[in-house]
GROMACS .gro file of C-alpha atoms in nm:
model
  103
    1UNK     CA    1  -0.635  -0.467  -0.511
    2UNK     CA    2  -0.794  -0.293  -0.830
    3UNK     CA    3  -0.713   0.059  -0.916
    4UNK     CA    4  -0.989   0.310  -0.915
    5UNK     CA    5  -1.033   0.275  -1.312
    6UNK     CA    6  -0.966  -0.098  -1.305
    7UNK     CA    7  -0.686  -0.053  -1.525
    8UNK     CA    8  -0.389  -0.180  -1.292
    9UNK     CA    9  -0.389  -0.422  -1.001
   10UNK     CA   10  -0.159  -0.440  -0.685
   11UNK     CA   11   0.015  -0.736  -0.566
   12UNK     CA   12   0.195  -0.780  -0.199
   13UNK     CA   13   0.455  -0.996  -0.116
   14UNK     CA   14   0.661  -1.177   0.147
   15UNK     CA   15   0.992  -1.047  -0.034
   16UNK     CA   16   0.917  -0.709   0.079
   17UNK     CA   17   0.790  -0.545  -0.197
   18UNK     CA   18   0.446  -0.493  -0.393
   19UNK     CA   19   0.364  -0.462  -0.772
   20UNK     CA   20   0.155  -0.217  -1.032
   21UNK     CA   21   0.046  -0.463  -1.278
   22UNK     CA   22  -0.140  -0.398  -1.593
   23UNK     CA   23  -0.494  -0.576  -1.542
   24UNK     CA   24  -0.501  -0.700  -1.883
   25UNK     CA   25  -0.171  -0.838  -1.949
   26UNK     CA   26  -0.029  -0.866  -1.622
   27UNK     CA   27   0.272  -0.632  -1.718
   28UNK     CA   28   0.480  -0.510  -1.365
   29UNK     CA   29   0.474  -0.193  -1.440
   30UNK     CA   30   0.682  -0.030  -1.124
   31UNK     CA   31   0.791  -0.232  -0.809
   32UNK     CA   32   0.728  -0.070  -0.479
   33UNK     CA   33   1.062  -0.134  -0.237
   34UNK     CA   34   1.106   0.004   0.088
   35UNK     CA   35   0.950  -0.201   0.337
   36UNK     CA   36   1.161  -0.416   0.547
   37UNK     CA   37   0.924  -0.739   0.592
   38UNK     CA   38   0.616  -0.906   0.418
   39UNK     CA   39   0.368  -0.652   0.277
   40UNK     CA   40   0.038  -0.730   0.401
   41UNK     CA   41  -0.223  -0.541   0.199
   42UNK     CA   42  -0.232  -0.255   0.001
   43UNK     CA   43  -0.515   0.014  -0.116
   44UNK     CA   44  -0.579   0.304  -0.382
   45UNK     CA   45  -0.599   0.637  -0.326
   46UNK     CA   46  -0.963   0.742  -0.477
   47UNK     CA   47  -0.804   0.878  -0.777
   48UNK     CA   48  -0.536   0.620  -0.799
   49UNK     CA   49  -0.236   0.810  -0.784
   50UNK     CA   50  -0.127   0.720  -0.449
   51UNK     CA   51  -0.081   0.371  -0.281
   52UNK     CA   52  -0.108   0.268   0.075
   53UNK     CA   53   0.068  -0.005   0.183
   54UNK     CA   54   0.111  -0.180   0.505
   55UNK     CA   55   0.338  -0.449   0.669
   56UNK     CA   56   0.486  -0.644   0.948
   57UNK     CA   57   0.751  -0.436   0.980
   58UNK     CA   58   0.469  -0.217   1.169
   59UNK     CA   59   0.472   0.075   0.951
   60UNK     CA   60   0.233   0.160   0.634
   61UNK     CA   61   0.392   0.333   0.334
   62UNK     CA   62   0.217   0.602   0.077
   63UNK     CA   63   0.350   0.556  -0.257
   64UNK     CA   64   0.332   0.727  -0.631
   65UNK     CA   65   0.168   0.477  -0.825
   66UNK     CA   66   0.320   0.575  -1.113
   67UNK     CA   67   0.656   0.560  -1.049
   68UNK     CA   68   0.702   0.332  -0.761
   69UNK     CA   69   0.850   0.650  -0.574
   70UNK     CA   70   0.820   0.619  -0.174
   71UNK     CA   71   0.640   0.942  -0.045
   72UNK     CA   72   0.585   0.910   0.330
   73UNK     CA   73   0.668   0.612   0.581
   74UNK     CA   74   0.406   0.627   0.876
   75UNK     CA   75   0.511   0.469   1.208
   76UNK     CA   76   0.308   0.473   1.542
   77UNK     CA   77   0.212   0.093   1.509
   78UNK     CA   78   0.405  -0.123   1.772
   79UNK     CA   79   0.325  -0.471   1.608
   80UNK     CA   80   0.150  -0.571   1.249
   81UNK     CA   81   0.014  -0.348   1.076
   82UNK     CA   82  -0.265  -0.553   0.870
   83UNK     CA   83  -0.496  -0.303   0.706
   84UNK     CA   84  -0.530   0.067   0.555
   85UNK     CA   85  -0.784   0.258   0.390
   86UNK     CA   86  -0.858   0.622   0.264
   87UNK     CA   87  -1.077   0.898   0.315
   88UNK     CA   88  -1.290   0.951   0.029
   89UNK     CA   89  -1.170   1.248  -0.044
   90UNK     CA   90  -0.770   1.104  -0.009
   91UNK     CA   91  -0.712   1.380   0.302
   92UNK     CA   92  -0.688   1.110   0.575
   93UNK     CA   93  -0.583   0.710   0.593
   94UNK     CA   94  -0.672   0.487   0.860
   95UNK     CA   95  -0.438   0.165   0.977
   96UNK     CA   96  -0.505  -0.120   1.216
   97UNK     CA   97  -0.300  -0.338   1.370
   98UNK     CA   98  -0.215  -0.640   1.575
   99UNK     CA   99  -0.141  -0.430   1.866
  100UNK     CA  100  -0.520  -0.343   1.874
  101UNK     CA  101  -0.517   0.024   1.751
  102UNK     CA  102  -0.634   0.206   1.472
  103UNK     CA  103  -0.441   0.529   1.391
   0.00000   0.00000   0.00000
């Protein structure tokens, strides 16, 4: 996923982590870690300090995309969770799942 200002990219992984990567040189510039399965998909906060993640282990993560630091683990999911998205203001997020719910 591109940030906001198309200046860093995210990556997701099977090894349980994602990246911030520098767009132009592909630099990792933090690694998030803290999920305990695959990563599924990820998504920028509007003004792309914050980073939703989500993952098999059937929680989604908010991260600082600056320093890779873990903010909030969100649980409620009871399989998958395969997609998140913010509000356009950055107030709310919105997962879905394999256990057909949105939260």
């Amino acid at each position: 996923a591109w940030s906001p200002d198309g200046t860093r990219i995210l990556t997701t992984s099977t090894d349980r982590t994602a990246g911030v990567r520098d767009a132009t040189t592909g630099h990792l510039q933090c690694t998030l870690t803290g999920h305990t399965q695959t990563v599924t998909g990820g998504a920028w906060s509007p003004d792309g300090t914050r980073i939703l993640t989500t993952s098999t282990d059937c929680t989604a993560g908010i991260w600082d995309a600056t320093t890779g630091h873990l903010q909030c683990t969100l649980t409620g999911h009871t399989q998958t969770v395969t997609g998140g998205a913010w509000s356009p203001d950055a107030t709310r997020i919105l997962t879905t799942s394999t256990d057909s719910t949105a939260r």
